[in-house]
């Protein structure tokens, strides 16, 4: 069975074609700058050369046609025609309170994704464009939506409610939803597999540390709490997002700087976080390079990020009633030995002990996957490359 995974953003469309027999990625790529000038498609098929092709891509439908051409091309392709694709799995940002798992897309499901635009105004419309393009070109192929929020729907009410007047939850759905659910679910399952335990017996803390970063507490395979909230702004400080701050700062800044809602949102989402603190960059590679040259604010940004992770590890150990596994994933989690080391430092009291040698060499020796804790560490600390596409493909295959 071959599954096409689609991740449609506002100006891009990423895709992977996965053969579920051996979970092999047959082809993957991205159509970029959709609706802009200089749009292009980058494509790579297994065992074949990469290719890049600049062309006009006005809409997601145009992009998808190019993707299908690439997949079936006699030179770059991997399938003879699209009938070989059993189903399409779509990454969808927000499923609100309706979806706690992936679901087959029909008119009703599409309407709920539409209704949730209010909760994810940047992401859900792009996801819908991807779904509608696929439905037009492949009307007889089953489509599945896999939601970033779904995994966290198992949170109990005391985790997901905010202490605001209850009517705002009822009127506007203001509550913690959490994001990166597909990633947290994948790495939690993978960790259980790697340590040879049943996930139903484990308390897991999963740290997805990319440009956007979130931490999840996973008990018996289910999310019971997570750091992102009503939007992906809450929780850890991130590349350019402030993370959790005293909410009174918002009205204070609005008054002092005369900001309107758009301007204050821009400050909180785009010029805060690692970028705001360092004044250099929101990208961790730049920060580490600057910190190595003794840049004080770059060092401070890294320390703030790592300290915040440590606090969540402490809090979620308490929420879970102890922890068996701690996982680092995504760009920073998979690559920054400094962040892993700083955020675990001093946590021996809850049984977390990192082996410095393993932490330093995991990328070279184990292709970024494996255990980096000492053999006497009560908590297994793992680095696991996330694979949201594979998780989406697995859920899609299971559903059809
Ligand atoms: P997203 O998917 O949220 O855009 P990624 O998971 O791709 O984010 O992670 C991007 C982050 O990972 C960036 O801050 C980048 O600097 C960081 N990163 C990637 N490679 C390295 C590395 N080798 N060392 C340190 N940080 C890295």
PDB file of N, CA and C in Angstrom, residues 8-68:
ATOM      1  N   UNK A   8       0.306  20.987   3.575  1.00  0.00           N
ATOM      2  CA  UNK A   8       0.134  22.230   2.808  1.00  0.00           C
ATOM      3  C   UNK A   8       0.219  23.444   3.724  1.00  0.00           C
ATOM      4  N   UNK A   9       1.153  24.332   3.413  1.00  0.00           N
ATOM      5  CA  UNK A   9       1.250  25.612   4.113  1.00  0.00           C
ATOM      6  C   UNK A   9       0.677  26.705   3.224  1.00  0.00           C
ATOM      7  N   UNK A  10       0.736  27.955   3.704  1.00  0.00           N
ATOM      8  CA  UNK A  10       0.089  29.014   2.931  1.00  0.00           C
ATOM      9  C   UNK A  10       0.766  29.225   1.577  1.00  0.00           C
ATOM     10  N   UNK A  11       2.100  29.051   1.512  1.00  0.00           N
ATOM     11  CA  UNK A  11       2.765  29.247   0.226  1.00  0.00           C
ATOM     12  C   UNK A  11       3.640  28.045  -0.161  1.00  0.00           C
ATOM     13  N   UNK A  12       3.431  26.934   0.511  1.00  0.00           N
ATOM     14  CA  UNK A  12       4.236  25.747   0.168  1.00  0.00           C
ATOM     15  C   UNK A  12       3.380  24.488   0.259  1.00  0.00           C
ATOM     16  N   UNK A  13       3.863  23.443  -0.381  1.00  0.00           N
ATOM     17  CA  UNK A  13       3.187  22.143  -0.280  1.00  0.00           C
ATOM     18  C   UNK A  13       4.279  21.078  -0.218  1.00  0.00           C
ATOM     19  N   UNK A  14       4.407  20.477   0.980  1.00  0.00           N
ATOM     20  CA  UNK A  14       5.408  19.406   1.139  1.00  0.00           C
ATOM     21  C   UNK A  14       4.716  18.072   0.942  1.00  0.00           C
ATOM     22  N   UNK A  15       5.451  17.113   0.434  1.00  0.00           N
ATOM     23  CA  UNK A  15       4.831  15.804   0.199  1.00  0.00           C
ATOM     24  C   UNK A  15       5.837  14.676   0.378  1.00  0.00           C
ATOM     25  N   UNK A  16       5.303  13.514   0.703  1.00  0.00           N
ATOM     26  CA  UNK A  16       6.098  12.281   0.730  1.00  0.00           C
ATOM     27  C   UNK A  16       5.219  11.153   0.236  1.00  0.00           C
ATOM     28  N   UNK A  17       5.800  10.291  -0.564  1.00  0.00           N
ATOM     29  CA  UNK A  17       5.092   9.073  -0.954  1.00  0.00           C
ATOM     30  C   UNK A  17       5.767   7.921  -0.213  1.00  0.00           C
ATOM     31  N   UNK A  18       4.983   7.216   0.603  1.00  0.00           N
ATOM     32  CA  UNK A  18       5.568   6.188   1.476  1.00  0.00           C
ATOM     33  C   UNK A  18       4.969   4.830   1.133  1.00  0.00           C
ATOM     34  N   UNK A  19       5.858   3.847   0.949  1.00  0.00           N
ATOM     35  CA  UNK A  19       5.409   2.472   0.741  1.00  0.00           C
ATOM     36  C   UNK A  19       5.254   1.823   2.117  1.00  0.00           C
ATOM     37  N   UNK A  20       4.031   1.492   2.494  1.00  0.00           N
ATOM     38  CA  UNK A  20       3.775   1.036   3.860  1.00  0.00           C
ATOM     39  C   UNK A  20       4.264  -0.398   4.108  1.00  0.00           C
ATOM     40  N   UNK A  21       4.606  -1.100   3.017  1.00  0.00           N
ATOM     41  CA  UNK A  21       5.100  -2.480   3.180  1.00  0.00           C
ATOM     42  C   UNK A  21       6.340  -2.464   4.072  1.00  0.00           C
ATOM     43  N   UNK A  22       7.258  -1.514   3.760  1.00  0.00           N
ATOM     44  CA  UNK A  22       8.495  -1.427   4.545  1.00  0.00           C
ATOM     45  C   UNK A  22       8.716  -0.008   5.090  1.00  0.00           C
ATOM     46  N   UNK A  23       7.687   0.798   5.025  1.00  0.00           N
ATOM     47  CA  UNK A  23       7.726   2.208   5.471  1.00  0.00           C
ATOM     48  C   UNK A  23       8.860   2.982   4.807  1.00  0.00           C
ATOM     49  N   UNK A  24       9.104   2.650   3.555  1.00  0.00           N
ATOM     50  CA  UNK A  24      10.163   3.319   2.786  1.00  0.00           C
ATOM     51  C   UNK A  24       9.614   4.571   2.097  1.00  0.00           C
ATOM     52  N   UNK A  25      10.371   5.675   2.220  1.00  0.00           N
ATOM     53  CA  UNK A  25       9.973   6.899   1.519  1.00  0.00           C
ATOM     54  C   UNK A  25      10.400   6.752   0.055  1.00  0.00           C
ATOM     55  N   UNK A  26       9.423   6.625  -0.835  1.00  0.00           N
ATOM     56  CA  UNK A  26       9.743   6.425  -2.257  1.00  0.00           C
ATOM     57  C   UNK A  26      10.140   7.742  -2.907  1.00  0.00           C
ATOM     58  N   UNK A  27       9.482   8.810  -2.470  1.00  0.00           N
ATOM     59  CA  UNK A  27       9.798  10.131  -3.046  1.00  0.00           C
ATOM     60  C   UNK A  27       9.330  11.200  -2.087  1.00  0.00           C
ATOM     61  N   UNK A  28      10.026  12.327  -2.109  1.00  0.00           N
ATOM     62  CA  UNK A  28       9.545  13.456  -1.310  1.00  0.00           C
ATOM     63  C   UNK A  28       9.981  14.760  -1.934  1.00  0.00           C
ATOM     64  N   UNK A  29       9.337  15.835  -1.522  1.00  0.00           N
ATOM     65  CA  UNK A  29       9.718  17.123  -2.078  1.00  0.00           C
ATOM     66  C   UNK A  29       8.860  18.242  -1.560  1.00  0.00           C
ATOM     67  N   UNK A  30       9.044  19.381  -2.177  1.00  0.00           N
ATOM     68  CA  UNK A  30       8.289  20.563  -1.755  1.00  0.00           C
ATOM     69  C   UNK A  30       8.053  21.485  -2.957  1.00  0.00           C
ATOM     70  N   UNK A  31       6.833  22.011  -3.045  1.00  0.00           N
ATOM     71  CA  UNK A  31       6.557  23.096  -3.996  1.00  0.00           C
ATOM     72  C   UNK A  31       6.597  24.379  -3.170  1.00  0.00           C
ATOM     73  N   UNK A  32       7.432  25.319  -3.569  1.00  0.00           N
ATOM     74  CA  UNK A  32       7.643  26.518  -2.758  1.00  0.00           C
ATOM     75  C   UNK A  32       7.192  27.780  -3.483  1.00  0.00           C
ATOM     76  N   UNK A  33       6.919  28.818  -2.679  1.00  0.00           N
ATOM     77  CA  UNK A  33       6.551  30.144  -3.193  1.00  0.00           C
ATOM     78  C   UNK A  33       5.304  30.079  -4.089  1.00  0.00           C
ATOM     79  N   UNK A  34       4.324  29.282  -3.640  1.00  0.00           N
ATOM     80  CA  UNK A  34       3.062  29.191  -4.390  1.00  0.00           C
ATOM     81  C   UNK A  34       2.377  30.559  -4.372  1.00  0.00           C
ATOM     82  N   UNK A  35       1.956  31.021  -5.542  1.00  0.00           N
ATOM     83  CA  UNK A  35       1.283  32.321  -5.633  1.00  0.00           C
ATOM     84  C   UNK A  35       2.236  33.497  -5.600  1.00  0.00           C
ATOM     85  N   UNK A  36       3.554  33.225  -5.618  1.00  0.00           N
ATOM     86  CA  UNK A  36       4.536  34.326  -5.612  1.00  0.00           C
ATOM     87  C   UNK A  36       5.381  34.221  -6.882  1.00  0.00           C
ATOM     88  N   UNK A  37       6.343  35.154  -7.016  1.00  0.00           N
ATOM     89  CA  UNK A  37       7.243  34.993  -8.155  1.00  0.00           C
ATOM     90  C   UNK A  37       8.315  33.956  -7.790  1.00  0.00           C
ATOM     91  N   UNK A  38       9.003  33.477  -8.790  1.00  0.00           N
ATOM     92  CA  UNK A  38      10.087  32.495  -8.614  1.00  0.00           C
ATOM     93  C   UNK A  38       9.643  31.235  -7.871  1.00  0.00           C
ATOM     94  N   UNK A  39       8.438  30.767  -8.151  1.00  0.00           N
ATOM     95  CA  UNK A  39       8.031  29.530  -7.488  1.00  0.00           C
ATOM     96  C   UNK A  39       8.785  28.357  -8.110  1.00  0.00           C
ATOM     97  N   UNK A  40       8.929  27.308  -7.319  1.00  0.00           N
ATOM     98  CA  UNK A  40       9.692  26.159  -7.808  1.00  0.00           C
ATOM     99  C   UNK A  40       9.259  24.887  -7.102  1.00  0.00           C
ATOM    100  N   UNK A  41       9.642  23.765  -7.680  1.00  0.00           N
ATOM    101  CA  UNK A  41       9.391  22.477  -7.050  1.00  0.00           C
ATOM    102  C   UNK A  41      10.731  21.753  -6.905  1.00  0.00           C
ATOM    103  N   UNK A  42      10.939  21.171  -5.708  1.00  0.00           N
ATOM    104  CA  UNK A  42      12.131  20.353  -5.473  1.00  0.00           C
ATOM    105  C   UNK A  42      11.649  18.935  -5.212  1.00  0.00           C
ATOM    106  N   UNK A  43      12.265  17.986  -5.894  1.00  0.00           N
ATOM    107  CA  UNK A  43      11.758  16.608  -5.814  1.00  0.00           C
ATOM    108  C   UNK A  43      12.935  15.631  -5.737  1.00  0.00           C
ATOM    109  N   UNK A  44      12.754  14.590  -4.905  1.00  0.00           N
ATOM    110  CA  UNK A  44      13.794  13.548  -4.834  1.00  0.00           C
ATOM    111  C   UNK A  44      13.107  12.192  -4.734  1.00  0.00           C
ATOM    112  N   UNK A  45      13.456  11.311  -5.658  1.00  0.00           N
ATOM    113  CA  UNK A  45      12.936   9.943  -5.602  1.00  0.00           C
ATOM    114  C   UNK A  45      14.050   9.016  -5.157  1.00  0.00           C
ATOM    115  N   UNK A  46      13.666   7.942  -4.503  1.00  0.00           N
ATOM    116  CA  UNK A  46      14.660   6.995  -3.991  1.00  0.00           C
ATOM    117  C   UNK A  46      15.514   6.454  -5.147  1.00  0.00           C
ATOM    118  N   UNK A  47      16.815   6.476  -4.962  1.00  0.00           N
ATOM    119  CA  UNK A  47      17.734   5.946  -5.961  1.00  0.00           C
ATOM    120  C   UNK A  47      17.905   6.810  -7.199  1.00  0.00           C
ATOM    121  N   UNK A  48      17.313   7.994  -7.198  1.00  0.00           N
ATOM    122  CA  UNK A  48      17.435   8.870  -8.383  1.00  0.00           C
ATOM    123  C   UNK A  48      17.976  10.236  -7.953  1.00  0.00           C
ATOM    124  N   UNK A  49      18.458  10.998  -8.940  1.00  0.00           N
ATOM    125  CA  UNK A  49      18.990  12.329  -8.633  1.00  0.00           C
ATOM    126  C   UNK A  49      17.870  13.280  -8.233  1.00  0.00           C
ATOM    127  N   UNK A  50      18.229  14.232  -7.356  1.00  0.00           N
ATOM    128  CA  UNK A  50      17.295  15.304  -6.994  1.00  0.00           C
ATOM    129  C   UNK A  50      17.020  16.162  -8.210  1.00  0.00           C
ATOM    130  N   UNK A  51      15.845  16.753  -8.296  1.00  0.00           N
ATOM    131  CA  UNK A  51      15.720  17.779  -9.315  1.00  0.00           C
ATOM    132  C   UNK A  51      14.938  18.982  -8.802  1.00  0.00           C
ATOM    133  N   UNK A  52      15.251  20.121  -9.372  1.00  0.00           N
ATOM    134  CA  UNK A  52      14.605  21.376  -9.017  1.00  0.00           C
ATOM    135  C   UNK A  52      14.085  21.995 -10.294  1.00  0.00           C
ATOM    136  N   UNK A  53      12.869  22.528 -10.258  1.00  0.00           N
ATOM    137  CA  UNK A  53      12.265  23.006 -11.475  1.00  0.00           C
ATOM    138  C   UNK A  53      11.535  24.308 -11.175  1.00  0.00           C
ATOM    139  N   UNK A  54      12.028  25.415 -11.791  1.00  0.00           N
ATOM    140  CA  UNK A  54      11.369  26.715 -11.560  1.00  0.00           C
ATOM    141  C   UNK A  54      10.251  26.887 -12.582  1.00  0.00           C
ATOM    142  N   UNK A  55       9.076  27.220 -12.086  1.00  0.00           N
ATOM    143  CA  UNK A  55       7.946  27.411 -12.984  1.00  0.00           C
ATOM    144  C   UNK A  55       6.906  28.274 -12.281  1.00  0.00           C
ATOM    145  N   UNK A  56       5.863  28.645 -13.009  1.00  0.00           N
ATOM    146  CA  UNK A  56       4.824  29.442 -12.364  1.00  0.00           C
ATOM    147  C   UNK A  56       3.882  28.497 -11.617  1.00  0.00           C
ATOM    148  N   UNK A  57       3.739  28.707 -10.302  1.00  0.00           N
ATOM    149  CA  UNK A  57       2.786  27.906  -9.512  1.00  0.00           C
ATOM    150  C   UNK A  57       1.845  28.897  -8.837  1.00  0.00           C
ATOM    151  N   UNK A  58       0.665  29.035  -9.429  1.00  0.00           N
ATOM    152  CA  UNK A  58      -0.246  30.076  -8.928  1.00  0.00           C
ATOM    153  C   UNK A  58      -1.052  29.600  -7.727  1.00  0.00           C
ATOM    154  N   UNK A  59      -1.429  28.326  -7.754  1.00  0.00           N
ATOM    155  CA  UNK A  59      -2.331  27.835  -6.696  1.00  0.00           C
ATOM    156  C   UNK A  59      -1.833  26.483  -6.176  1.00  0.00           C
ATOM    157  N   UNK A  60      -2.461  26.034  -5.083  1.00  0.00           N
ATOM    158  CA  UNK A  60      -2.125  24.707  -4.552  1.00  0.00           C
ATOM    159  C   UNK A  60      -2.496  23.607  -5.553  1.00  0.00           C
ATOM    160  N   UNK A  61      -3.529  23.890  -6.362  1.00  0.00           N
ATOM    161  CA  UNK A  61      -3.918  22.913  -7.387  1.00  0.00           C
ATOM    162  C   UNK A  61      -2.794  22.772  -8.420  1.00  0.00           C
ATOM    163  N   UNK A  62      -2.222  23.896  -8.853  1.00  0.00           N
ATOM    164  CA  UNK A  62      -1.079  23.853  -9.788  1.00  0.00           C
ATOM    165  C   UNK A  62       0.067  23.057  -9.162  1.00  0.00           C
ATOM    166  N   UNK A  63       0.307  23.335  -7.871  1.00  0.00           N
ATOM    167  CA  UNK A  63       1.422  22.672  -7.186  1.00  0.00           C
ATOM    168  C   UNK A  63       1.211  21.164  -7.180  1.00  0.00           C
ATOM    169  N   UNK A  64      -0.020  20.762  -6.855  1.00  0.00           N
ATOM    170  CA  UNK A  64      -0.301  19.340  -6.765  1.00  0.00           C
ATOM    171  C   UNK A  64      -0.165  18.657  -8.127  1.00  0.00           C
ATOM    172  N   UNK A  65      -0.579  19.346  -9.185  1.00  0.00           N
ATOM    173  CA  UNK A  65      -0.429  18.756 -10.527  1.00  0.00           C
ATOM    174  C   UNK A  65       1.045  18.486 -10.808  1.00  0.00           C
ATOM    175  N   UNK A  66       1.901  19.445 -10.414  1.00  0.00           N
ATOM    176  CA  UNK A  66       3.339  19.261 -10.638  1.00  0.00           C
ATOM    177  C   UNK A  66       3.887  18.096  -9.808  1.00  0.00           C
ATOM    178  N   UNK A  67       3.380  17.985  -8.578  1.00  0.00           N
ATOM    179  CA  UNK A  67       3.817  16.879  -7.712  1.00  0.00           C
ATOM    180  C   UNK A  67       3.451  15.546  -8.362  1.00  0.00           C
ATOM    181  N   UNK A  68       2.217  15.459  -8.849  1.00  0.00           N
ATOM    182  CA  UNK A  68       1.772  14.199  -9.451  1.00  0.00           C
ATOM    183  C   UNK A  68       2.559  13.900 -10.730  1.00  0.00           C
TER     184      UNK A  68
END
